[in-house]
PDB file of C-alpha atoms in Angstrom:
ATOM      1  CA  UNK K  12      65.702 -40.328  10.015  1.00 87.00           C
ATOM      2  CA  UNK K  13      67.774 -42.512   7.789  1.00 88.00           C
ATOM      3  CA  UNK K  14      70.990 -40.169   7.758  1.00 94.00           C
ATOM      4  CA  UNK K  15      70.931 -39.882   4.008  1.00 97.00           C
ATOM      5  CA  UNK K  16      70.010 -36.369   2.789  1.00 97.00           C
ATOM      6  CA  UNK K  17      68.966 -35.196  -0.224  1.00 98.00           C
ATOM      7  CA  UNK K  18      68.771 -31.510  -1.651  1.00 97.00           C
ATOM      8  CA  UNK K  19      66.625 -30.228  -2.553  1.00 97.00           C
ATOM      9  CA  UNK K  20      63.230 -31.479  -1.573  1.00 97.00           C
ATOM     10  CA  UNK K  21      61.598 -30.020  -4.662  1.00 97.00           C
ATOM     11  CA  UNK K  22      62.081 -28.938  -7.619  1.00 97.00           C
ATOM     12  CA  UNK K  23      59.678 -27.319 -10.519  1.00 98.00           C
ATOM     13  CA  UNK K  24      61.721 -26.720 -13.680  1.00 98.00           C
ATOM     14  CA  UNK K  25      60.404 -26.200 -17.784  1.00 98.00           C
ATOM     15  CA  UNK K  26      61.112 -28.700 -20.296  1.00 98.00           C
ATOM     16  CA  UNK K  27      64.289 -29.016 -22.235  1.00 98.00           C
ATOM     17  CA  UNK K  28      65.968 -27.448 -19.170  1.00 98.00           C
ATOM     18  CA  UNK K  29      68.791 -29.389 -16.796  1.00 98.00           C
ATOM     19  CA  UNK K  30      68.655 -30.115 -13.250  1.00 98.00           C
ATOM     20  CA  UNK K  31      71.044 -31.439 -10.522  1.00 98.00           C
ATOM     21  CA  UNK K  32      70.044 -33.562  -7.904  1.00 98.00           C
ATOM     22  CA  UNK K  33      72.349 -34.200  -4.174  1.00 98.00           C
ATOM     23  CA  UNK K  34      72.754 -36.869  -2.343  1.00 98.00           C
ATOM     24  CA  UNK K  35      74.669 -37.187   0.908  1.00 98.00           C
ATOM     25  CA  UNK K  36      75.557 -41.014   2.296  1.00 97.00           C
ATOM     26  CA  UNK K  37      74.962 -42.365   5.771  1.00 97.00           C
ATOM     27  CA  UNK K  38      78.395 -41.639   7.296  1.00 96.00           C
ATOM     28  CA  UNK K  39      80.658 -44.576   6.356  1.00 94.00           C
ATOM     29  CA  UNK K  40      78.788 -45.807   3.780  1.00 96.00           C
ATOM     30  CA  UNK K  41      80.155 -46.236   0.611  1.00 96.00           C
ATOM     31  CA  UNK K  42      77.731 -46.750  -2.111  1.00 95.00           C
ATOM     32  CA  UNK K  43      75.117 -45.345  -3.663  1.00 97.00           C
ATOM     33  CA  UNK K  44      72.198 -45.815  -5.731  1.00 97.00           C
ATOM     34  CA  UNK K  45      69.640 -43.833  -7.097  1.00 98.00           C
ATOM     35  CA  UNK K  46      65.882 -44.572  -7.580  1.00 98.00           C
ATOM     36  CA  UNK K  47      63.182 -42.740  -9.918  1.00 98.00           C
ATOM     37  CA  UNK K  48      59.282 -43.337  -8.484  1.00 97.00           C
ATOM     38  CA  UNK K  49      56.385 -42.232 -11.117  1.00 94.00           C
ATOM     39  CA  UNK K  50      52.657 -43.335 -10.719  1.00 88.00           C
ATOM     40  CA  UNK K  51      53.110 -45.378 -14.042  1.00 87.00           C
ATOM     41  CA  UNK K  52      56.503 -46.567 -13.569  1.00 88.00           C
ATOM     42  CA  UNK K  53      56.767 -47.540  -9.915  1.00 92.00           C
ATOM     43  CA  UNK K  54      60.280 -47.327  -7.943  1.00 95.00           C
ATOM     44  CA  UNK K  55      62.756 -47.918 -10.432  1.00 95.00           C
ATOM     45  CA  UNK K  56      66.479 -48.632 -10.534  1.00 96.00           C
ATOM     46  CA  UNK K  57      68.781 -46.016 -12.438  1.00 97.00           C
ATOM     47  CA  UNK K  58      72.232 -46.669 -11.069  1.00 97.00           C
ATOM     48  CA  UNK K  59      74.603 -47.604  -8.476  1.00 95.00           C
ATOM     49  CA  UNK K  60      78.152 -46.011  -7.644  1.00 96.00           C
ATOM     50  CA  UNK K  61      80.519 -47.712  -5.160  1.00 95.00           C
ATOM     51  CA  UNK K  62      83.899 -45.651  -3.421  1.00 95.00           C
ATOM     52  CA  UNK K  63      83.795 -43.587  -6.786  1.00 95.00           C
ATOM     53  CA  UNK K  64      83.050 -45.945  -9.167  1.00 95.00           C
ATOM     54  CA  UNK K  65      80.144 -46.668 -11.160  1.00 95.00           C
ATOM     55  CA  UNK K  66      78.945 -50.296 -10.176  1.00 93.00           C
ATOM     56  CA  UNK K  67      75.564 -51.073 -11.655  1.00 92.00           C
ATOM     57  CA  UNK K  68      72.675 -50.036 -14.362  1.00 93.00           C
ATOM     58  CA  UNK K  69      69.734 -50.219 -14.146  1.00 93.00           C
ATOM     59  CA  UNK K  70      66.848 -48.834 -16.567  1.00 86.00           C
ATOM     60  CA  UNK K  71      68.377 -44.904 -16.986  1.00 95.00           C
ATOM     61  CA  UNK K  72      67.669 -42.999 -20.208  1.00 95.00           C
ATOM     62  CA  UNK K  73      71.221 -41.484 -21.816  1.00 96.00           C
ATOM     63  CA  UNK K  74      69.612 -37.990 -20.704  1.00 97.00           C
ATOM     64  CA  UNK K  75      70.809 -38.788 -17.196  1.00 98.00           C
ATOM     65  CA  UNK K  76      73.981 -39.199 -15.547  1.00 97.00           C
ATOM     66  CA  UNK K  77      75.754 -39.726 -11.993  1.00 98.00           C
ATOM     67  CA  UNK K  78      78.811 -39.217 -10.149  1.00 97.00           C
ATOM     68  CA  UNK K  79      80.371 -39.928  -7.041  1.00 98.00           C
ATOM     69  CA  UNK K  80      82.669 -37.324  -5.829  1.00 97.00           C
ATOM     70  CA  UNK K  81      85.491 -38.593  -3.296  1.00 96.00           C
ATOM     71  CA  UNK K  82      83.653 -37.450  -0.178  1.00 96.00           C
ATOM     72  CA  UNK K  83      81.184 -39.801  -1.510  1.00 97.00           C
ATOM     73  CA  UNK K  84      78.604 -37.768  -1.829  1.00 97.00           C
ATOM     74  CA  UNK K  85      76.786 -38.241  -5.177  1.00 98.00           C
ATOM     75  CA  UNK K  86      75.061 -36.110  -7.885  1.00 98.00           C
ATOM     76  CA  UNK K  87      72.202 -36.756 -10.023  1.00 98.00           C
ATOM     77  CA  UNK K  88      72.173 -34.789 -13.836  1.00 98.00           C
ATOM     78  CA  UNK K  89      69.097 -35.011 -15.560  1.00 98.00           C
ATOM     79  CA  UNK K  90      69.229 -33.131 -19.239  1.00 98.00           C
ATOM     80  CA  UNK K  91      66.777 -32.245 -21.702  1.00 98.00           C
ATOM     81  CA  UNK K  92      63.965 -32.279 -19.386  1.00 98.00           C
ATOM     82  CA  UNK K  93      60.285 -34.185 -20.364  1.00 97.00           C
ATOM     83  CA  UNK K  94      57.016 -33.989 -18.994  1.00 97.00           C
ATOM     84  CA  UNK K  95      57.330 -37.901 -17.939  1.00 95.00           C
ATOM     85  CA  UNK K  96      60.765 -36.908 -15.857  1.00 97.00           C
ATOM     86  CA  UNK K  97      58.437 -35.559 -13.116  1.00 97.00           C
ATOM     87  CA  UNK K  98      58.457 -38.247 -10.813  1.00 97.00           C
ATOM     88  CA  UNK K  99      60.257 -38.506  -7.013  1.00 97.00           C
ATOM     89  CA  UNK K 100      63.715 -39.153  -7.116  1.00 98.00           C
ATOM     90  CA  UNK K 101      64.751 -41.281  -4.022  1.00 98.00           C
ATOM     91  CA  UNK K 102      68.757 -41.572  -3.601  1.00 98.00           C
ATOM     92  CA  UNK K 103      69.690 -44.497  -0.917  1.00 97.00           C
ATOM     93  CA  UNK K 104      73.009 -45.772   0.383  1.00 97.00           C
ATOM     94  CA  UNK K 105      74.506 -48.902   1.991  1.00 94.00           C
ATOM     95  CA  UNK K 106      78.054 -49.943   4.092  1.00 91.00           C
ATOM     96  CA  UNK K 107      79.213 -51.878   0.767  1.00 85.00           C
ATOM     97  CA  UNK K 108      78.039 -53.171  -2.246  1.00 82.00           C
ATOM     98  CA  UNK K 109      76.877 -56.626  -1.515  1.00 85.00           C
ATOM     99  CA  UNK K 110      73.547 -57.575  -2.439  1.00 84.00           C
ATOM    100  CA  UNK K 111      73.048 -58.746   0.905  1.00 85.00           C
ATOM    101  CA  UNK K 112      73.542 -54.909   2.631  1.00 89.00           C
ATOM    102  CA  UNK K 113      70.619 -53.072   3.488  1.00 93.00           C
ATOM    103  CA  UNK K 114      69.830 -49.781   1.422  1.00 95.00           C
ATOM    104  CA  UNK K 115      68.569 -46.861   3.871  1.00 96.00           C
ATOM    105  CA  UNK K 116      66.902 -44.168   1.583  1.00 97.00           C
ATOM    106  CA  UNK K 117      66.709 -40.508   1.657  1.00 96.00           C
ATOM    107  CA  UNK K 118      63.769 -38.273   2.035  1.00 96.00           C
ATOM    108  CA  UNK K 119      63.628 -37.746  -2.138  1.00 97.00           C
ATOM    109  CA  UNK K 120      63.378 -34.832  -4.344  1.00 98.00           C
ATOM    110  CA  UNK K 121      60.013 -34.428  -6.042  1.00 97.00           C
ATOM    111  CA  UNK K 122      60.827 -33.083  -9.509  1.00 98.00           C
ATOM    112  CA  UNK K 123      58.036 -31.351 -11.524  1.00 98.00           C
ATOM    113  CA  UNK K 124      58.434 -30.584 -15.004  1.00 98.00           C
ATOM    114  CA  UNK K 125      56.034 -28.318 -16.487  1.00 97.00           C
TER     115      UNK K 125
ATOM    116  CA  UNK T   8      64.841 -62.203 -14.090  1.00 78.00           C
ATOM    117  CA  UNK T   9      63.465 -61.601 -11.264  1.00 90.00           C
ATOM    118  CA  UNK T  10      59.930 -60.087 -10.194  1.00 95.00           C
ATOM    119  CA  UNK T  11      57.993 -59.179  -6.798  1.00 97.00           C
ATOM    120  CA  UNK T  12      54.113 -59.365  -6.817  1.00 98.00           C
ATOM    121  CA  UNK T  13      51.704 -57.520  -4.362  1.00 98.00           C
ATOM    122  CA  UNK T  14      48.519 -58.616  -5.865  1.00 97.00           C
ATOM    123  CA  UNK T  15      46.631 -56.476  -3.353  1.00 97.00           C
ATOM    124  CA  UNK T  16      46.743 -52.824  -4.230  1.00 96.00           C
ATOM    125  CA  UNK T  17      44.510 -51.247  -1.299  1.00 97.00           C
ATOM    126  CA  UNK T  18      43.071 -52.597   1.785  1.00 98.00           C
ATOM    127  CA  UNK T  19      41.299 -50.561   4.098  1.00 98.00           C
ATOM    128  CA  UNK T  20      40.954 -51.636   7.942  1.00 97.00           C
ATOM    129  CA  UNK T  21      39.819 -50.248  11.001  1.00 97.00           C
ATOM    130  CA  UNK T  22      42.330 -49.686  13.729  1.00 97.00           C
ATOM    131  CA  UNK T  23      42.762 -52.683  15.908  1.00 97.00           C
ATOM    132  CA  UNK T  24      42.086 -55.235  12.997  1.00 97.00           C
ATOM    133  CA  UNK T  25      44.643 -57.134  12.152  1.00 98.00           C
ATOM    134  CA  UNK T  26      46.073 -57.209   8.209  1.00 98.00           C
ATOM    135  CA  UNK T  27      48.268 -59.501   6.161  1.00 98.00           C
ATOM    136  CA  UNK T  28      49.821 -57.923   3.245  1.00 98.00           C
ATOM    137  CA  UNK T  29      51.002 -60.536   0.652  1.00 98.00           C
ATOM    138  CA  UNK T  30      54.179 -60.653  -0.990  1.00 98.00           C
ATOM    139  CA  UNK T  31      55.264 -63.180  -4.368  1.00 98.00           C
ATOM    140  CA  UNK T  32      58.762 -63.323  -5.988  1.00 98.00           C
ATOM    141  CA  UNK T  33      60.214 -64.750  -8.089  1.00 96.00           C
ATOM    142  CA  UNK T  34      64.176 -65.670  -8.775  1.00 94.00           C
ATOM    143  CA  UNK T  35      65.949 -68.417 -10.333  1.00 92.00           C
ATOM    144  CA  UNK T  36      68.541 -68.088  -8.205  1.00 91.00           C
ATOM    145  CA  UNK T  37      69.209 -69.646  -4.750  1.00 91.00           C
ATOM    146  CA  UNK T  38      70.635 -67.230  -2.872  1.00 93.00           C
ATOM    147  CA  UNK T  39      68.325 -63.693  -2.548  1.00 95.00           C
ATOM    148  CA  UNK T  40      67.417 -61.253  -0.038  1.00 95.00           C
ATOM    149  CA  UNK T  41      64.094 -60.426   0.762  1.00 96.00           C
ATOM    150  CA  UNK T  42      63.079 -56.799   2.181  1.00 96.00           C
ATOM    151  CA  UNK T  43      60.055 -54.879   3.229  1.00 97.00           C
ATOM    152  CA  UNK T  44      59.797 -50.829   2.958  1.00 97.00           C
ATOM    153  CA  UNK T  45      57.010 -48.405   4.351  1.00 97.00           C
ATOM    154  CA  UNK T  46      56.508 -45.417   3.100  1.00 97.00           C
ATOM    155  CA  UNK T  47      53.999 -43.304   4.585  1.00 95.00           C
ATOM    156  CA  UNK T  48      52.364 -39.751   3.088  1.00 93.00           C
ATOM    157  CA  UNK T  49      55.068 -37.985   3.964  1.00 91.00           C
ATOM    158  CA  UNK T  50      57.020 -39.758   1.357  1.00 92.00           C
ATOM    159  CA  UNK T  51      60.276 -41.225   2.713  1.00 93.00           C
ATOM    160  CA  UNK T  52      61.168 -44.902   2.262  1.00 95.00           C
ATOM    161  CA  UNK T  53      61.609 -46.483   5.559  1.00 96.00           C
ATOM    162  CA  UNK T  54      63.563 -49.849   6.090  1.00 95.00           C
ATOM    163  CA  UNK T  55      61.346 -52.205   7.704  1.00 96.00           C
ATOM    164  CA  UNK T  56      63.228 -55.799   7.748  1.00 94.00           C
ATOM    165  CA  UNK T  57      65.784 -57.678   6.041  1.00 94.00           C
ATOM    166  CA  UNK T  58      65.210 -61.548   5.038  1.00 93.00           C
ATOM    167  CA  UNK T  59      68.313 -63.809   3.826  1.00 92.00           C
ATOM    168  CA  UNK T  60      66.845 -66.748   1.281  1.00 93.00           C
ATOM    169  CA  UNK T  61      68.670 -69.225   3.551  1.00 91.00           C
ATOM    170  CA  UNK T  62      67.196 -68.349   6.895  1.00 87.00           C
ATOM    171  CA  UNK T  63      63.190 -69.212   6.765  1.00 84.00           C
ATOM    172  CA  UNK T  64      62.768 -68.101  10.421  1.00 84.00           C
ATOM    173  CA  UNK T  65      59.780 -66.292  11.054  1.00 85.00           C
ATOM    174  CA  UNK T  66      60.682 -62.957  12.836  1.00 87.00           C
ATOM    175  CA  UNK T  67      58.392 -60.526  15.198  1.00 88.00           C
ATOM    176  CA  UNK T  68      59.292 -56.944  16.005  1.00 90.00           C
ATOM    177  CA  UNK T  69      56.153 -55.776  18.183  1.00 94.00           C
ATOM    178  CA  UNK T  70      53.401 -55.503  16.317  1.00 95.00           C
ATOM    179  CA  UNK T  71      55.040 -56.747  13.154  1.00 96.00           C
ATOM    180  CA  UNK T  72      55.638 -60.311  11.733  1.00 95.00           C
ATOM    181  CA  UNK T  73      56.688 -61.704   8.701  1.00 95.00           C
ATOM    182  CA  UNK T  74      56.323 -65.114   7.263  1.00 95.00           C
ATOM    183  CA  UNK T  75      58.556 -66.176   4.812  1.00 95.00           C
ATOM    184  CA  UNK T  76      57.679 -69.147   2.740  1.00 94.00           C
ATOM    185  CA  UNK T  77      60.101 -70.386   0.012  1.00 93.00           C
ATOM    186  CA  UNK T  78      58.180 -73.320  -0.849  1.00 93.00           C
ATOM    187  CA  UNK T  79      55.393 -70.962  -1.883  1.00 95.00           C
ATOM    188  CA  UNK T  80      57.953 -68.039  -2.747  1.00 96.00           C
ATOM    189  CA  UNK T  81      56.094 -65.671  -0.597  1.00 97.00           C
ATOM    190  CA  UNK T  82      57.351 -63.176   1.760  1.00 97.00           C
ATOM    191  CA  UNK T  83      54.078 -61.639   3.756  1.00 97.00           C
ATOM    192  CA  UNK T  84      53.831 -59.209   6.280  1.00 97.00           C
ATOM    193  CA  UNK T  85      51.581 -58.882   9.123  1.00 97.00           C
ATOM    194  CA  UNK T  86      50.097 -56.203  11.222  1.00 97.00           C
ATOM    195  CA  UNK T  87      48.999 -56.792  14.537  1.00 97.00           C
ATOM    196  CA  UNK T  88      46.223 -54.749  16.355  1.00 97.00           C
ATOM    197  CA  UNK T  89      46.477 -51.892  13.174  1.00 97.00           C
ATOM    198  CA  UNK T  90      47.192 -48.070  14.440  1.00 97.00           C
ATOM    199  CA  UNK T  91      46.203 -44.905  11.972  1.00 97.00           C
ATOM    200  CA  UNK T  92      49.916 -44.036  12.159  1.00 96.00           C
ATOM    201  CA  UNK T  93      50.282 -47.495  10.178  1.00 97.00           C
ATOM    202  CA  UNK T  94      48.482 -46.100   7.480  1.00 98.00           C
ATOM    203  CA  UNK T  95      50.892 -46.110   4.009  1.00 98.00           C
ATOM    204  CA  UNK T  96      52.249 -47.665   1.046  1.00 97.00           C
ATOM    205  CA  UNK T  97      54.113 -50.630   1.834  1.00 98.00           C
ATOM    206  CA  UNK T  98      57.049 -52.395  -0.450  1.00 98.00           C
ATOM    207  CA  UNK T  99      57.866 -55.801  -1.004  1.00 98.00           C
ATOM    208  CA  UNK T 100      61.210 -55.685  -2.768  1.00 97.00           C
ATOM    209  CA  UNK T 101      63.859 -58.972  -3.556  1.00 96.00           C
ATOM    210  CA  UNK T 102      67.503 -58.658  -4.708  1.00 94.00           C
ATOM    211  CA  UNK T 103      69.566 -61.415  -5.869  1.00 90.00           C
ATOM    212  CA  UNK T 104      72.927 -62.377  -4.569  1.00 87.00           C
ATOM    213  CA  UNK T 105      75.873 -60.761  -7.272  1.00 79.00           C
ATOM    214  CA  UNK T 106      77.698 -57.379  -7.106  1.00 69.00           C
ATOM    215  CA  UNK T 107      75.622 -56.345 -10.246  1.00 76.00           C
ATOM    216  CA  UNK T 108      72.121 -57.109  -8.721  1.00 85.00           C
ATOM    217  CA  UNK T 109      69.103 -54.689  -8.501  1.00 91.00           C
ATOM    218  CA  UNK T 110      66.921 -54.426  -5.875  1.00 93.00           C
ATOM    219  CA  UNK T 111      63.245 -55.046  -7.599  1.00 95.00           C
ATOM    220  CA  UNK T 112      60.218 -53.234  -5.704  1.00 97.00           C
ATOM    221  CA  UNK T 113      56.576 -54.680  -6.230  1.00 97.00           C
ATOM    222  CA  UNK T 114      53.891 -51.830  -6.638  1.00 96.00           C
ATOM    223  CA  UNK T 115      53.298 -51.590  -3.430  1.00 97.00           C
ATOM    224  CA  UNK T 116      49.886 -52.321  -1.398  1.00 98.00           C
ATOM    225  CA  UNK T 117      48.268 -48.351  -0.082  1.00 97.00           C
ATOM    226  CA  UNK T 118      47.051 -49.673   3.759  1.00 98.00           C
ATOM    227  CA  UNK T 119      44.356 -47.200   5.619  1.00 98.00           C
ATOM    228  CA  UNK T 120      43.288 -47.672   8.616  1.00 98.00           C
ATOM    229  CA  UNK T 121      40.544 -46.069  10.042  1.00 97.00           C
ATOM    230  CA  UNK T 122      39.696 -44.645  13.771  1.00 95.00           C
TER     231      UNK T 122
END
């Protein structure tokens, strides 16, 4: 067990329709990131919040979005919903945001769109 | 830019073989860190080790070892007398040093091992 959960564990919504992934931290650990796996795709990068703040981008289509709420837990939005969005959707965390910190990742959500 | 390579895609062993699983980046920059992730059919990603580009000691944790090579650029992992329960998909992934840095997964390498 890492200590980072994620809610929920899966999820089967309809195209064109939102969803809202969760993501709680290790305790003390202050950033975020969130990762999309597809068969095609692999594990990709789609963001990175640190204490709040929004810290790095990686490859996430405009349809999604993130926060990171003060108790630094941190939210997923995914809009407008497309076939290829079904994928796994891994959140992890680390102490800080140094490249050099370890990310520990959650147990994913497995989103299927139909 | 920066890229990780698992050439292998599936190897299949039978328990108490030993397997190397190979692992090629690349970076322009000096400074990098190196890590390894299992994840087995239950689906979680679980940390396996943590390499620094500036320390090229090998490390062994049980049945585990990695070699790290920076002349070749390669980061492989071996497993020692294989069990079933080592039986998943296994990550090479690099990051460069910077606050804006990515950490870039290869496609990972699917290991069975039979009884």
């Amino acid at each position: 067990d890492s200590g980072v959960t994620q809610t929920p564990k899966h999820l089967i919504t309809a195209t064109g329709q939102r969803v809202t992934l969760r993501c709680s931290p290790r305790s003390g650990d202050l950033s975020v990131y969130w990762y999309q796996q597809s068969l095609d795709q692999g594990l990709q990068f789609l963001i990175q919040y640190y204490n709040g703040e929004e810290r790095a981008k990686g490859n996430i289509l405009e349809r999604f979005s993130a926060q990171q709420f003060p108790d630094l837990h941190s939210e997923l939005n995914l809009s407008s919903l497309e076939l290829g969005d079904s994928a796994l959707y891994f959140c992890a965390s680390s102490a800080s945001s140094g490249s050099q910190e370890t990310q520990y990742f959650g147990p994913g959500t497995r989103l299927l769109v139909l | 830019a920066q890229k990780v390579t698992q050439a292998q895609t599936e190897i299949s062993v039978v328990e108490k073989e030993d397997v190397t699983l190979d692992c090629v980046y690349e970076t322009r920059d000096t400074t990098y860190y190196l890590f390894w992730y299992k994840q087995p059919p239950s689906g979680e990603l679980v940390f396996l080790i943590r390499r620094n580009s500036f320390d090229e000691q090998n490390e062994i944790s049980g049945r585990y070892s990695w070699n790290f090579q920076k002349s070749t650029s390669s980061f492989n992992f071996t497993i020692t007398a294989s069990q079933v329960v080592d039986s998943a998909v296994y990550f090479c992934a690099l990051r460069n040093s910077g606050a804006n840095s990515k950490l870039t997964f290869g496609k990972g390498i699917t290991l069975s091992v039979r009884p």
